[in-house]
Amino acid sequence: TAVSKDRILIPTTKKHPPYPTKERTMMLTKLCALTIGLLSTSTLAFAPSTPQRINKTKQNMSATPMAVPIEPSKRDAEYGRNIAKYLVDLHDAKATFDFCGGMMFQLVLTDKLRSYLENVARESDADEQPVVFDAAKSRMFNIPEYSKNGLVDNVRLFHGREVRKVPNAAGGMNFVLQLSLASSDGKNDPTTNDPQGWTTQEVEGYDGWGHDVGRVWRTGERLEQEGVVDFRKTFGQDSFTLCHRFYLHLDGRNRLWLSAEDGCEGTPSEGKSFLGDLSNMFGL
C-alpha cells in the first residue's frame, strides 16, 4: 500500500515539524539514557568486578535479603512444610514476586493475617498451614472443590488485592500484592474481623475469574468508604486496587507460585526486573 507523502514526517519541513522542540529534546534525552543504561548493563555483565561496580550492583538489588531463600532446594531445607513461616518471612523481608515476566509486586500481609500465620507457623504440621498444590494444579479451577464465588478459607484460598501506585514499594514499580485474613465463614467484615481485609461489597461483587477490563477497580477513598481502615495512609493517596482470590502451587522446577484466579501469577524474586529499571528511567 502506498504511503501518502503528507504522512511522512520530514524534519526540515517548517509547516509540519515532527515534534515540538521541547518534546523532541525530551525524547532524545530518554533515548540516550536508555542506550547508556543498556551499555552499562552489558558492560557490568562481562567486566571484572571492581569495588565500584560491586557497590552499584548492590544498590540495584531488591529489598529481599538472601536470608530468605528463593531457590527451591534451599527453601525446602530451611522451611520444609512450614509455609506459614515462609510467607511471614517474605513479608518481613519486603520480598517481591515477579508477575507476568517482569512486573515486581512487593508481598504485603495485613496485620491480622501476619499475626494469624505467625501463630500457625509454630507447628509445621498444623491443619491451618497454607496448602501448596502440585504442578498439575496450575490454575485455580484445577483444585478440588473449586467454585466461582468470593469465599476463602485462609488455607487453600486467600483474599488478596493487587495495589497500584504505591510509593517506594519494593521492586521499583510501585506495585504491591496484599493478602488479608477472611472470617470463619470465608467472607470478611472490616468492622469485626480484618480491618484491612476485603469489604462486604468486594465479597458480594467478586468476579475474579473474568478479565480485568470488565472488573471493578477501587480507589483508596472508595475502600475506606466501604470500611477498610487507613488504606491511603498505608499505600498512598493515589493508590488503587483490584481484588483477587489467590492460591499457592509449585511448577515442574519446584518453584513456588502465588496465583490469582484469573491466571496471573508470580514467583518470589531475588532482584529488580529490567522492566522496573526502564519504568524508573522513563518516569512511568
CSV table of C-alpha atoms in Angstrom, one decimal:
chain,number,residue,atom,x,y,z
A,1,THR,CA,0.0,0.0,0.0
A,2,ALA,CA,1.4,3.4,-0.9
A,3,VAL,CA,2.1,5.8,1.9
A,4,SER,CA,0.9,9.4,1.4
A,5,LYS,CA,3.7,12.0,1.5
A,6,ASP,CA,1.8,14.1,3.9
A,7,ARG,CA,2.0,11.3,6.5
A,8,ILE,CA,5.8,11.3,6.3
A,9,LEU,CA,7.5,13.5,8.9
A,10,ILE,CA,10.4,15.4,7.4
A,11,PRO,CA,12.5,17.3,10.0
A,12,THR,CA,13.3,20.2,7.6
A,13,THR,CA,9.7,20.9,6.7
A,14,LYS,CA,8.6,24.1,8.6
A,15,LYS,CA,4.9,23.6,8.0
A,16,HIS,CA,4.8,20.1,9.6
A,17,PRO,CA,7.6,19.7,12.2
A,18,PRO,CA,8.0,16.2,13.5
A,19,TYR,CA,7.6,17.2,17.2
A,20,PRO,CA,7.7,20.4,19.2
A,21,THR,CA,11.2,21.3,20.2
A,22,LYS,CA,10.6,20.6,23.9
A,23,GLU,CA,9.1,17.1,23.2
A,24,ARG,CA,11.9,16.3,20.7
A,25,THR,CA,14.6,17.2,23.3
A,26,MET,CA,12.9,15.0,25.9
A,27,MET,CA,12.6,12.1,23.6
A,28,LEU,CA,16.3,12.3,22.6
A,29,THR,CA,17.3,12.6,26.2
A,30,LYS,CA,15.4,9.4,27.1
A,31,LEU,CA,16.8,7.5,24.1
A,32,CYS,CA,20.3,8.5,25.2
A,33,ALA,CA,19.6,7.4,28.7
A,34,LEU,CA,18.2,4.1,27.5
A,35,THR,CA,21.3,3.5,25.3
A,36,ILE,CA,23.6,4.3,28.2
A,37,GLY,CA,21.7,2.1,30.5
A,38,LEU,CA,21.8,-0.9,28.1
A,39,LEU,CA,25.5,-0.4,27.5
A,40,SER,CA,26.2,-0.1,31.3
A,41,THR,CA,24.2,-3.3,32.0
A,42,SER,CA,26.1,-5.2,29.2
A,43,THR,CA,29.5,-3.9,30.5
A,44,LEU,CA,28.8,-4.9,34.1
A,45,ALA,CA,27.8,-8.4,33.0
A,46,PHE,CA,31.1,-9.1,31.4
A,47,ALA,CA,33.7,-6.8,33.0
A,48,PRO,CA,35.8,-7.9,36.0
A,49,SER,CA,34.2,-6.9,39.3
A,50,THR,CA,35.7,-3.9,40.8
A,51,PRO,CA,34.8,-2.4,44.2
A,52,GLN,CA,32.9,0.4,42.5
A,53,ARG,CA,30.9,-1.9,40.3
A,54,ILE,CA,30.1,-4.2,43.2
A,55,ASN,CA,28.6,-1.3,45.2
A,56,LYS,CA,26.5,-0.2,42.2
A,57,THR,CA,25.2,-3.7,41.8
A,58,LYS,CA,24.2,-4.0,45.5
A,59,GLN,CA,22.3,-0.7,45.3
A,60,ASN,CA,20.2,-2.1,42.4
A,61,MET,CA,19.3,-5.3,44.2
A,62,SER,CA,15.7,-6.0,45.5
A,63,ALA,CA,14.9,-5.4,49.2
A,64,THR,CA,14.7,-9.2,49.5
A,65,PRO,CA,17.6,-10.4,51.7
A,66,MET,CA,19.3,-13.6,50.8
A,67,ALA,CA,18.4,-14.8,54.4
A,68,VAL,CA,15.0,-15.7,52.9
A,69,PRO,CA,15.9,-18.5,50.4
A,70,ILE,CA,14.2,-18.3,47.0
A,71,GLU,CA,15.9,-21.3,45.3
A,72,PRO,CA,13.6,-24.4,45.9
A,73,SER,CA,16.1,-26.8,47.5
A,74,LYS,CA,17.3,-24.1,49.9
A,75,ARG,CA,13.7,-23.1,50.6
A,76,ASP,CA,12.7,-26.6,51.4
A,77,ALA,CA,15.8,-27.3,53.5
A,78,GLU,CA,15.0,-24.3,55.8
A,79,TYR,CA,11.2,-24.3,55.9
A,80,GLY,CA,10.0,-27.7,54.9
A,81,ARG,CA,6.2,-27.7,55.1
A,82,ASN,CA,6.1,-24.6,57.2
A,83,ILE,CA,4.7,-22.3,54.5
A,84,ALA,CA,3.1,-20.0,57.1
A,85,LYS,CA,6.6,-19.1,58.4
A,86,TYR,CA,7.9,-18.7,54.8
A,87,LEU,CA,5.1,-16.2,53.9
A,88,VAL,CA,5.7,-14.2,57.2
A,89,ASP,CA,9.5,-14.1,56.5
A,90,LEU,CA,8.9,-13.0,52.9
A,91,HIS,CA,6.6,-10.2,54.1
A,92,ASP,CA,9.0,-9.1,56.8
A,93,ALA,CA,11.8,-9.0,54.2
A,94,LYS,CA,9.7,-6.9,51.8
A,95,ALA,CA,10.1,-9.6,49.2
A,96,THR,CA,9.0,-9.1,45.7
A,97,PHE,CA,7.1,-11.5,43.4
A,98,ASP,CA,7.8,-11.5,39.7
A,99,PHE,CA,4.4,-11.4,38.0
A,100,CYS,CA,4.0,-11.9,34.2
A,101,GLY,CA,7.7,-12.0,33.5
A,102,GLY,CA,8.8,-8.7,34.9
A,103,MET,CA,6.1,-6.9,37.0
A,104,MET,CA,7.5,-6.8,40.5
A,105,PHE,CA,5.0,-6.8,43.3
A,106,GLN,CA,6.0,-6.4,46.9
A,107,LEU,CA,4.3,-9.0,49.1
A,108,VAL,CA,2.4,-7.4,52.0
A,109,LEU,CA,0.3,-9.3,54.6
A,110,THR,CA,-2.3,-7.4,56.6
A,111,ASP,CA,-1.5,-7.2,60.3
A,112,LYS,CA,-4.3,-9.7,61.1
A,113,LEU,CA,-3.0,-12.2,58.5
A,114,ARG,CA,0.6,-11.9,59.6
A,115,SER,CA,-0.4,-12.5,63.2
A,116,TYR,CA,-2.5,-15.4,62.2
A,117,LEU,CA,0.2,-17.0,60.1
A,118,GLU,CA,2.8,-16.4,62.8
A,119,ASN,CA,0.7,-18.5,65.2
A,120,VAL,CA,0.2,-21.2,62.6
A,121,ALA,CA,4.0,-21.3,62.0
A,122,ARG,CA,4.6,-22.6,65.5
A,123,GLU,CA,3.6,-26.0,64.2
A,124,SER,CA,4.7,-27.0,60.8
A,125,ASP,CA,2.2,-29.8,60.6
A,126,ALA,CA,-0.8,-27.7,61.8
A,127,ASP,CA,-4.0,-28.2,59.8
A,128,GLU,CA,-4.1,-24.4,59.3
A,129,GLN,CA,-0.8,-24.5,57.3
A,130,PRO,CA,-1.3,-22.9,53.9
A,131,VAL,CA,-1.7,-25.6,51.2
A,132,VAL,CA,0.8,-25.6,48.3
A,133,PHE,CA,-0.8,-27.5,45.4
A,134,ASP,CA,1.3,-29.6,43.0
A,135,ALA,CA,2.3,-28.6,39.5
A,136,ALA,CA,-0.8,-30.2,37.9
A,137,LYS,CA,-2.9,-27.5,39.6
A,138,SER,CA,-1.5,-24.6,37.6
A,139,ARG,CA,-4.9,-22.9,37.5
A,140,MET,CA,-7.3,-22.3,40.4
A,141,PHE,CA,-10.1,-24.1,38.6
A,142,ASN,CA,-7.9,-27.3,38.7
A,143,ILE,CA,-8.0,-27.6,42.5
A,144,PRO,CA,-10.6,-29.8,44.2
A,145,GLU,CA,-14.0,-28.4,45.1
A,146,TYR,CA,-13.3,-25.2,43.1
A,147,SER,CA,-16.3,-22.9,42.7
A,148,LYS,CA,-16.8,-19.4,41.4
A,149,ASN,CA,-17.5,-17.2,44.4
A,150,GLY,CA,-15.7,-14.8,46.7
A,151,LEU,CA,-15.2,-17.2,49.6
A,152,VAL,CA,-11.8,-18.4,51.0
A,153,ASP,CA,-10.6,-20.5,53.9
A,154,ASN,CA,-7.1,-18.9,54.7
A,155,VAL,CA,-5.6,-22.3,53.9
A,156,ARG,CA,-6.3,-23.3,50.3
A,157,LEU,CA,-7.5,-19.9,49.2
A,158,PHE,CA,-6.8,-16.3,50.3
A,159,HIS,CA,-8.3,-12.9,49.8
A,160,GLY,CA,-5.9,-10.5,48.2
A,161,ARG,CA,-5.5,-7.3,46.2
A,162,GLU,CA,-3.2,-6.0,43.6
A,163,VAL,CA,-2.4,-2.4,44.6
A,164,ARG,CA,-1.0,0.1,42.1
A,165,LYS,CA,0.7,3.5,42.5
A,166,VAL,CA,2.3,2.6,45.9
A,167,PRO,CA,5.2,5.0,46.6
A,168,ASN,CA,8.5,3.3,47.4
A,169,ALA,CA,7.2,-0.3,47.0
A,170,ALA,CA,10.0,-2.8,46.8
A,171,GLY,CA,10.8,-3.8,43.2
A,172,GLY,CA,10.8,-0.3,41.9
A,173,MET,CA,7.5,-0.4,40.1
A,174,ASN,CA,5.1,0.9,42.7
A,175,PHE,CA,3.2,-2.4,42.9
A,176,VAL,CA,2.0,-4.3,46.0
A,177,LEU,CA,0.4,-7.7,46.3
A,178,GLN,CA,-1.7,-7.6,49.6
A,179,LEU,CA,-3.1,-10.8,51.3
A,180,SER,CA,-5.6,-10.5,54.1
A,181,LEU,CA,-7.4,-12.6,56.6
A,182,ALA,CA,-11.0,-13.8,56.0
A,183,SER,CA,-13.5,-14.6,58.7
A,184,SER,CA,-14.6,-18.1,59.5
A,185,ASP,CA,-17.4,-18.0,57.0
A,186,GLY,CA,-15.0,-17.3,54.2
A,187,LYS,CA,-16.1,-13.6,53.9
A,188,ASN,CA,-14.9,-10.6,55.8
A,189,ASP,CA,-16.3,-7.6,57.6
A,190,PRO,CA,-13.6,-4.9,58.3
A,191,THR,CA,-15.5,-3.7,61.4
A,192,THR,CA,-15.4,-7.1,63.1
A,193,ASN,CA,-12.6,-9.2,61.5
A,194,ASP,CA,-9.6,-7.9,59.4
A,195,PRO,CA,-9.9,-4.0,59.2
A,196,GLN,CA,-7.6,-4.1,56.2
A,197,GLY,CA,-9.3,-7.0,54.5
A,198,TRP,CA,-12.0,-7.3,51.9
A,199,THR,CA,-15.2,-5.3,52.3
A,200,THR,CA,-18.6,-6.8,52.1
A,201,GLN,CA,-19.0,-5.2,48.7
A,202,GLU,CA,-15.8,-6.8,47.4
A,203,VAL,CA,-17.0,-10.3,48.5
A,204,GLU,CA,-20.5,-9.9,47.1
A,205,GLY,CA,-19.4,-8.4,43.8
A,206,TYR,CA,-16.4,-10.6,43.2
A,207,ASP,CA,-15.9,-11.9,39.7
A,208,GLY,CA,-12.2,-12.6,39.7
A,209,TRP,CA,-12.4,-15.4,37.1
A,210,GLY,CA,-13.2,-12.7,34.5
A,211,HIS,CA,-10.9,-10.3,32.6
A,212,ASP,CA,-9.6,-7.3,34.4
A,213,VAL,CA,-11.1,-4.9,31.8
A,214,GLY,CA,-14.6,-5.7,32.9
A,215,ARG,CA,-14.0,-5.7,36.6
A,216,VAL,CA,-14.4,-3.1,39.3
A,217,TRP,CA,-11.2,-1.3,40.3
A,218,ARG,CA,-11.4,0.6,43.6
A,219,THR,CA,-9.7,3.8,44.7
A,220,GLY,CA,-8.4,4.1,48.3
A,221,GLU,CA,-11.2,6.6,49.0
A,222,ARG,CA,-13.8,4.1,48.0
A,223,LEU,CA,-12.3,1.3,50.0
A,224,GLU,CA,-12.3,3.5,53.1
A,225,GLN,CA,-15.9,4.4,52.5
A,226,GLU,CA,-16.7,0.7,52.4
A,227,GLY,CA,-15.0,0.2,55.7
A,228,VAL,CA,-11.3,-0.5,55.1
A,229,VAL,CA,-9.1,1.2,57.7
A,230,ASP,CA,-6.3,3.6,56.6
A,231,PHE,CA,-5.8,2.3,53.1
A,232,ARG,CA,-4.5,5.5,51.7
A,233,LYS,CA,-2.3,6.1,54.7
A,234,THR,CA,-0.8,2.6,54.2
A,235,PHE,CA,-0.4,2.6,50.4
A,236,GLY,CA,-0.5,6.3,49.3
A,237,GLN,CA,-3.1,8.9,48.4
A,238,ASP,CA,-3.2,7.9,44.7
A,239,SER,CA,-3.3,4.1,45.2
A,240,PHE,CA,-6.0,2.0,43.6
A,241,THR,CA,-6.7,-1.7,43.6
A,242,LEU,CA,-8.4,-4.8,42.3
A,243,CYS,CA,-9.3,-7.7,44.5
A,244,HIS,CA,-8.4,-11.3,43.6
A,245,ARG,CA,-8.6,-14.8,45.3
A,246,PHE,CA,-5.1,-16.3,45.5
A,247,TYR,CA,-3.7,-19.8,46.0
A,248,LEU,CA,-0.2,-21.4,46.1
A,249,HIS,CA,1.2,-24.0,43.7
A,250,LEU,CA,4.5,-25.5,42.5
A,251,ASP,CA,5.7,-25.8,39.0
A,252,GLY,CA,7.8,-28.5,37.3
A,253,ARG,CA,11.0,-27.0,38.7
A,254,ASN,CA,9.6,-27.0,42.3
A,255,ARG,CA,9.3,-23.2,42.3
A,256,LEU,CA,6.5,-21.6,44.4
A,257,TRP,CA,3.9,-19.6,42.6
A,258,LEU,CA,1.3,-17.2,44.1
A,259,SER,CA,-1.6,-17.3,41.6
A,260,ALA,CA,-4.7,-15.2,41.1
A,261,GLU,CA,-8.0,-16.8,39.9
A,262,ASP,CA,-7.7,-15.2,36.5
A,263,GLY,CA,-4.4,-17.0,35.9
A,264,CYS,CA,-2.0,-14.1,36.6
A,265,GLU,CA,0.8,-15.4,38.9
A,266,GLY,CA,4.1,-14.5,40.4
A,267,THR,CA,7.1,-16.3,41.9
A,268,PRO,CA,9.5,-15.0,44.6
A,269,SER,CA,12.2,-12.9,43.0
A,270,GLU,CA,15.8,-12.0,44.2
A,271,GLY,CA,16.0,-8.7,42.4
A,272,LYS,CA,14.5,-6.0,40.3
A,273,SER,CA,13.3,-6.7,36.8
A,274,PHE,CA,14.6,-4.9,33.7
A,275,LEU,CA,11.1,-3.6,33.2
A,276,GLY,CA,11.3,-2.0,36.6
A,277,ASP,CA,14.6,-0.2,35.7
A,278,LEU,CA,13.0,1.0,32.4
A,279,SER,CA,10.0,2.2,34.3
A,280,ASN,CA,12.1,4.3,36.7
A,281,MET,CA,14.3,5.6,33.8
A,282,PHE,CA,11.3,6.9,31.9
A,283,GLY,CA,9.3,8.0,34.9
A,284,LEU,CA,6.4,5.7,34.3
